[in-house]
Amino acid sequence: HNIGILNFRGKILLYYLQARMSKQRKNSGLKPKVKMSDQSPPKGSIMHLALALVVCVVVFFNSLQNGFVNWDDPANFLDNPWIANPDNLGFFDRIAGIFTSDVLGNYNPLSIASFMIDKALFGFENPMGWHLINLLLHLLVVSLVFKLFIRLGFPSMIALIGAIIFGVHPMHVESVAWVTERKDVLYSAFYFGALLQYMKYRKQKSRSTILSVYLLFVLA
């Protein structure tokens, strides 16, 4: 559901850009072209990005006090044999198991594999560490959204407003505050990463850049 909402917002942004380019084409007689900033980051953009991240940390800070919940958390990691590892399997055996099985009918091996890392770092006794990873991933996504606004040529203040609206939107609470929904923040990180790399490719036409777009797309 959250991914559907995000895709819907992406379509709205695309329609807005198309309308903006169409208006510019009528006024100038030029062929439509996505406006991408070739200049260095606008003055104050670092401070604005930092402010957006601080706002998101303040809003979601209390999620670090959350524990695990009896709603998909057991199936995804607490009772997941590849994460709990009651049989003391080796690393590669567990990775193979994660990538060849589903959880509750969902196939999202990257998020499940990240739980294996959480288990090694924090164990099941320290849920704060698991929630911290979710929050850090969300802050990464907010940073990518901010950068997207800048790449599209918007002023730094507009990028700040857009990043904050995205970062604190109620639709993202579940994705950040619930460990199981890490697949949402992981998807968003890869999705916006691919989008930014594609914008870079539009200017440079580098083979390595377009390969990175496909790689991030597949991971998303």
GROMACS .gro file of C-alpha atoms in nm:
model
  220
    1HIS     CA    1   0.000   0.000   0.000
    2ASN     CA    2   0.279   0.243   0.092
    3ILE     CA    3   0.466   0.161  -0.228
    4GLY     CA    4   0.148   0.230  -0.425
    5ILE     CA    5   0.112   0.571  -0.258
    6LEU     CA    6   0.476   0.651  -0.337
    7ASN     CA    7   0.430   0.553  -0.702
    8PHE     CA    8   0.115   0.770  -0.714
    9ARG     CA    9   0.313   1.068  -0.586
   10GLY     CA   10   0.580   0.998  -0.844
   11LYS     CA   11   0.318   1.013  -1.118
   12ILE     CA   12   0.191   1.346  -0.984
   13LEU     CA   13   0.546   1.484  -0.992
   14LEU     CA   14   0.591   1.352  -1.347
   15TYR     CA   15   0.267   1.514  -1.465
   16TYR     CA   16   0.375   1.842  -1.305
   17LEU     CA   17   0.712   1.830  -1.482
   18GLN     CA   18   0.548   1.747  -1.815
   19ALA     CA   19   0.309   2.040  -1.781
   20ARG     CA   20   0.597   2.270  -1.686
   21MET     CA   21   0.807   2.156  -1.985
   22SER     CA   22   0.511   2.193  -2.221
   23LYS     CA   23   0.461   2.553  -2.107
   24GLN     CA   24   0.831   2.629  -2.155
   25ARG     CA   25   0.823   2.474  -2.502
   26LYS     CA   26   0.529   2.692  -2.607
   27ASN     CA   27   0.703   3.003  -2.479
   28SER     CA   28   1.044   2.931  -2.628
   29GLY     CA   29   0.975   2.703  -2.923
   30LEU     CA   30   1.237   2.456  -2.798
   31LYS     CA   31   1.200   2.082  -2.769
   32PRO     CA   32   1.097   1.960  -2.423
   33LYS     CA   33   1.386   1.880  -2.197
   34VAL     CA   34   1.396   1.794  -1.829
   35LYS     CA   35   1.554   2.082  -1.642
   36MET     CA   36   1.848   1.964  -1.438
   37SER     CA   37   2.078   2.191  -1.245
   38ASP     CA   38   2.434   2.201  -1.383
   39GLN     CA   39   2.552   2.434  -1.111
   40SER     CA   40   2.696   2.358  -0.770
   41PRO     CA   41   2.446   2.304  -0.485
   42PRO     CA   42   2.263   2.629  -0.398
   43LYS     CA   43   2.393   2.835  -0.111
   44GLY     CA   44   2.258   2.713   0.221
   45SER     CA   45   2.153   2.373   0.085
   46ILE     CA   46   2.369   2.186   0.337
   47MET     CA   47   2.205   2.372   0.625
   48HIS     CA   48   1.860   2.314   0.480
   49LEU     CA   49   1.927   1.943   0.438
   50ALA     CA   50   2.054   1.924   0.796
   51LEU     CA   51   1.739   2.100   0.915
   52ALA     CA   52   1.516   1.855   0.728
   53LEU     CA   53   1.700   1.561   0.884
   54VAL     CA   54   1.677   1.712   1.234
   55VAL     CA   55   1.301   1.759   1.194
   56CYS     CA   56   1.263   1.395   1.090
   57VAL     CA   57   1.475   1.275   1.382
   58VAL     CA   58   1.263   1.477   1.627
   59VAL     CA   59   0.940   1.337   1.482
   60PHE     CA   60   1.053   0.973   1.478
   61PHE     CA   61   1.284   0.971   1.780
   62ASN     CA   62   1.027   0.806   2.005
   63SER     CA   63   1.013   0.508   1.766
   64LEU     CA   64   1.350   0.403   1.909
   65GLN     CA   65   1.170   0.312   2.231
   66ASN     CA   66   0.945   0.066   2.051
   67GLY     CA   67   0.980  -0.305   2.100
   68PHE     CA   68   0.886  -0.586   1.866
   69VAL     CA   69   0.519  -0.652   1.795
   70ASN     CA   70   0.326  -0.973   1.752
   71TRP     CA   71   0.215  -0.875   1.402
   72ASP     CA   72   0.446  -1.021   1.134
   73ASP     CA   73   0.761  -0.958   1.342
   74PRO     CA   74   0.770  -1.325   1.456
   75ALA     CA   75   0.739  -1.457   1.102
   76ASN     CA   76   0.991  -1.212   0.957
   77PHE     CA   77   1.269  -1.251   1.211
   78LEU     CA   78   1.183  -1.359   1.566
   79ASP     CA   79   1.075  -1.709   1.459
   80ASN     CA   80   1.234  -1.706   1.114
   81PRO     CA   81   1.479  -1.999   1.111
   82TRP     CA   82   1.722  -1.814   0.884
   83ILE     CA   83   1.740  -1.526   1.135
   84ALA     CA   84   1.700  -1.699   1.471
   85ASN     CA   85   1.921  -1.983   1.335
   86PRO     CA   86   1.834  -2.255   1.588
   87ASP     CA   87   2.031  -2.510   1.382
   88ASN     CA   88   2.351  -2.299   1.379
   89LEU     CA   89   2.369  -2.293   1.001
   90GLY     CA   90   2.656  -2.122   0.823
   91PHE     CA   91   2.633  -1.776   0.670
   92PHE     CA   92   2.598  -1.890   0.308
   93ASP     CA   93   2.341  -2.155   0.397
   94ARG     CA   94   2.129  -1.890   0.565
   95ILE     CA   95   2.165  -1.649   0.272
   96ALA     CA   96   2.064  -1.926   0.032
   97GLY     CA   97   1.762  -2.001   0.248
   98ILE     CA   98   1.658  -1.636   0.260
   99PHE     CA   99   1.680  -1.595  -0.119
  100THR     CA  100   1.493  -1.918  -0.194
  101SER     CA  101   1.200  -1.877   0.043
  102ASP     CA  102   0.920  -1.633   0.113
  103VAL     CA  103   0.770  -1.498   0.434
  104LEU     CA  104   0.392  -1.494   0.463
  105GLY     CA  105   0.371  -1.509   0.085
  106ASN     CA  106   0.603  -1.209   0.037
  107TYR     CA  107   0.939  -1.235  -0.135
  108ASN     CA  108   1.162  -0.959   0.001
  109PRO     CA  109   1.502  -1.121   0.061
  110LEU     CA  110   1.703  -0.800   0.101
  111SER     CA  111   1.504  -0.680   0.401
  112ILE     CA  112   1.512  -1.029   0.554
  113ALA     CA  113   1.889  -1.044   0.499
  114SER     CA  114   1.921  -0.707   0.674
  115PHE     CA  115   1.745  -0.862   0.975
  116MET     CA  116   2.020  -1.123   0.986
  117ILE     CA  117   2.271  -0.840   1.023
  118ASP     CA  118   2.057  -0.680   1.295
  119LYS     CA  119   2.046  -1.009   1.481
  120ALA     CA  120   2.426  -1.031   1.472
  121LEU     CA  121   2.469  -0.671   1.588
  122PHE     CA  122   2.193  -0.628   1.845
  123GLY     CA  123   2.036  -0.967   1.916
  124PHE     CA  124   1.669  -0.995   2.000
  125GLU     CA  125   1.726  -0.831   2.339
  126ASN     CA  126   1.792  -0.483   2.197
  127PRO     CA  127   1.505  -0.377   1.966
  128MET     CA  128   1.630  -0.016   1.975
  129GLY     CA  129   1.911  -0.107   1.738
  130TRP     CA  130   1.665  -0.256   1.489
  131HIS     CA  131   1.449   0.057   1.499
  132LEU     CA  132   1.759   0.276   1.465
  133ILE     CA  133   1.845   0.107   1.135
  134ASN     CA  134   1.495   0.184   1.006
  135LEU     CA  135   1.529   0.548   1.108
  136LEU     CA  136   1.874   0.583   0.948
  137LEU     CA  137   1.744   0.437   0.623
  138HIS     CA  138   1.454   0.681   0.631
  139LEU     CA  139   1.695   0.972   0.679
  140LEU     CA  140   1.891   0.847   0.378
  141VAL     CA  141   1.570   0.851   0.171
  142VAL     CA  142   1.488   1.205   0.288
  143SER     CA  143   1.838   1.313   0.182
  144LEU     CA  144   1.782   1.162  -0.164
  145VAL     CA  145   1.446   1.339  -0.195
  146PHE     CA  146   1.613   1.669  -0.103
  147LYS     CA  147   1.883   1.606  -0.365
  148LEU     CA  148   1.616   1.525  -0.623
  149PHE     CA  149   1.457   1.867  -0.575
  150ILE     CA  150   1.799   2.032  -0.616
  151ARG     CA  151   1.876   1.831  -0.930
  152LEU     CA  152   1.544   1.944  -1.078
  153GLY     CA  153   1.655   2.304  -1.033
  154PHE     CA  154   1.432   2.400  -0.739
  155PRO     CA  155   1.561   2.648  -0.480
  156SER     CA  156   1.708   2.507  -0.164
  157MET     CA  157   1.414   2.634   0.043
  158ILE     CA  158   1.168   2.445  -0.178
  159ALA     CA  159   1.384   2.134  -0.144
  160LEU     CA  160   1.371   2.177   0.234
  161ILE     CA  161   0.991   2.201   0.236
  162GLY     CA  162   0.953   1.906   0.002
  163ALA     CA  163   1.193   1.688   0.201
  164ILE     CA  164   1.020   1.769   0.531
  165ILE     CA  165   0.674   1.700   0.390
  166PHE     CA  166   0.797   1.369   0.255
  167GLY     CA  167   0.991   1.284   0.572
  168VAL     CA  168   0.717   1.344   0.829
  169HIS     CA  169   0.415   1.240   0.623
  170PRO     CA  170   0.187   1.009   0.829
  171MET     CA  171   0.195   0.747   0.552
  172HIS     CA  172   0.560   0.681   0.642
  173VAL     CA  173   0.509   0.621   1.012
  174GLU     CA  174   0.443   0.250   0.966
  175SER     CA  175   0.748   0.211   0.743
  176VAL     CA  176   0.981   0.370   0.998
  177ALA     CA  177   0.832   0.270   1.332
  178TRP     CA  178   0.765  -0.096   1.251
  179VAL     CA  179   1.073  -0.312   1.199
  180THR     CA  180   0.899  -0.553   0.962
  181GLU     CA  181   0.824  -0.270   0.719
  182ARG     CA  182   1.191  -0.210   0.650
  183LYS     CA  183   1.122  -0.326   0.296
  184ASP     CA  184   0.952   0.010   0.237
  185VAL     CA  185   1.250   0.226   0.336
  186LEU     CA  186   1.489  -0.006   0.151
  187TYR     CA  187   1.274   0.014  -0.162
  188SER     CA  188   1.262   0.394  -0.139
  189ALA     CA  189   1.640   0.423  -0.099
  190PHE     CA  190   1.704   0.213  -0.410
  191TYR     CA  191   1.420   0.380  -0.604
  192PHE     CA  192   1.534   0.737  -0.548
  193GLY     CA  193   1.895   0.631  -0.594
  194ALA     CA  194   1.806   0.491  -0.937
  195LEU     CA  195   1.613   0.807  -1.025
  196LEU     CA  196   1.908   1.032  -0.936
  197GLN     CA  197   2.150   0.812  -1.129
  198TYR     CA  198   1.923   0.828  -1.433
  199MET     CA  199   1.923   1.206  -1.417
  200LYS     CA  200   2.302   1.191  -1.404
  201TYR     CA  201   2.301   0.960  -1.706
  202ARG     CA  202   2.088   1.210  -1.901
  203LYS     CA  203   2.382   1.450  -1.883
  204GLN     CA  204   2.684   1.219  -1.902
  205LYS     CA  205   2.564   0.918  -2.108
  206SER     CA  206   2.807   0.698  -1.917
  207ARG     CA  207   2.775   0.321  -1.948
  208SER     CA  208   2.865   0.271  -1.583
  209THR     CA  209   2.597   0.518  -1.481
  210ILE     CA  210   2.318   0.347  -1.676
  211LEU     CA  211   2.433   0.011  -1.539
  212SER     CA  212   2.399   0.154  -1.188
  213VAL     CA  213   2.044   0.264  -1.276
  214TYR     CA  214   1.950  -0.092  -1.374
  215LEU     CA  215   2.122  -0.236  -1.066
  216LEU     CA  216   1.938  -0.002  -0.828
  217PHE     CA  217   1.612  -0.069  -1.015
  218VAL     CA  218   1.651  -0.445  -0.967
  219LEU     CA  219   1.735  -0.399  -0.598
  220ALA     CA  220   1.427  -0.176  -0.556
   0.00000   0.00000   0.00000
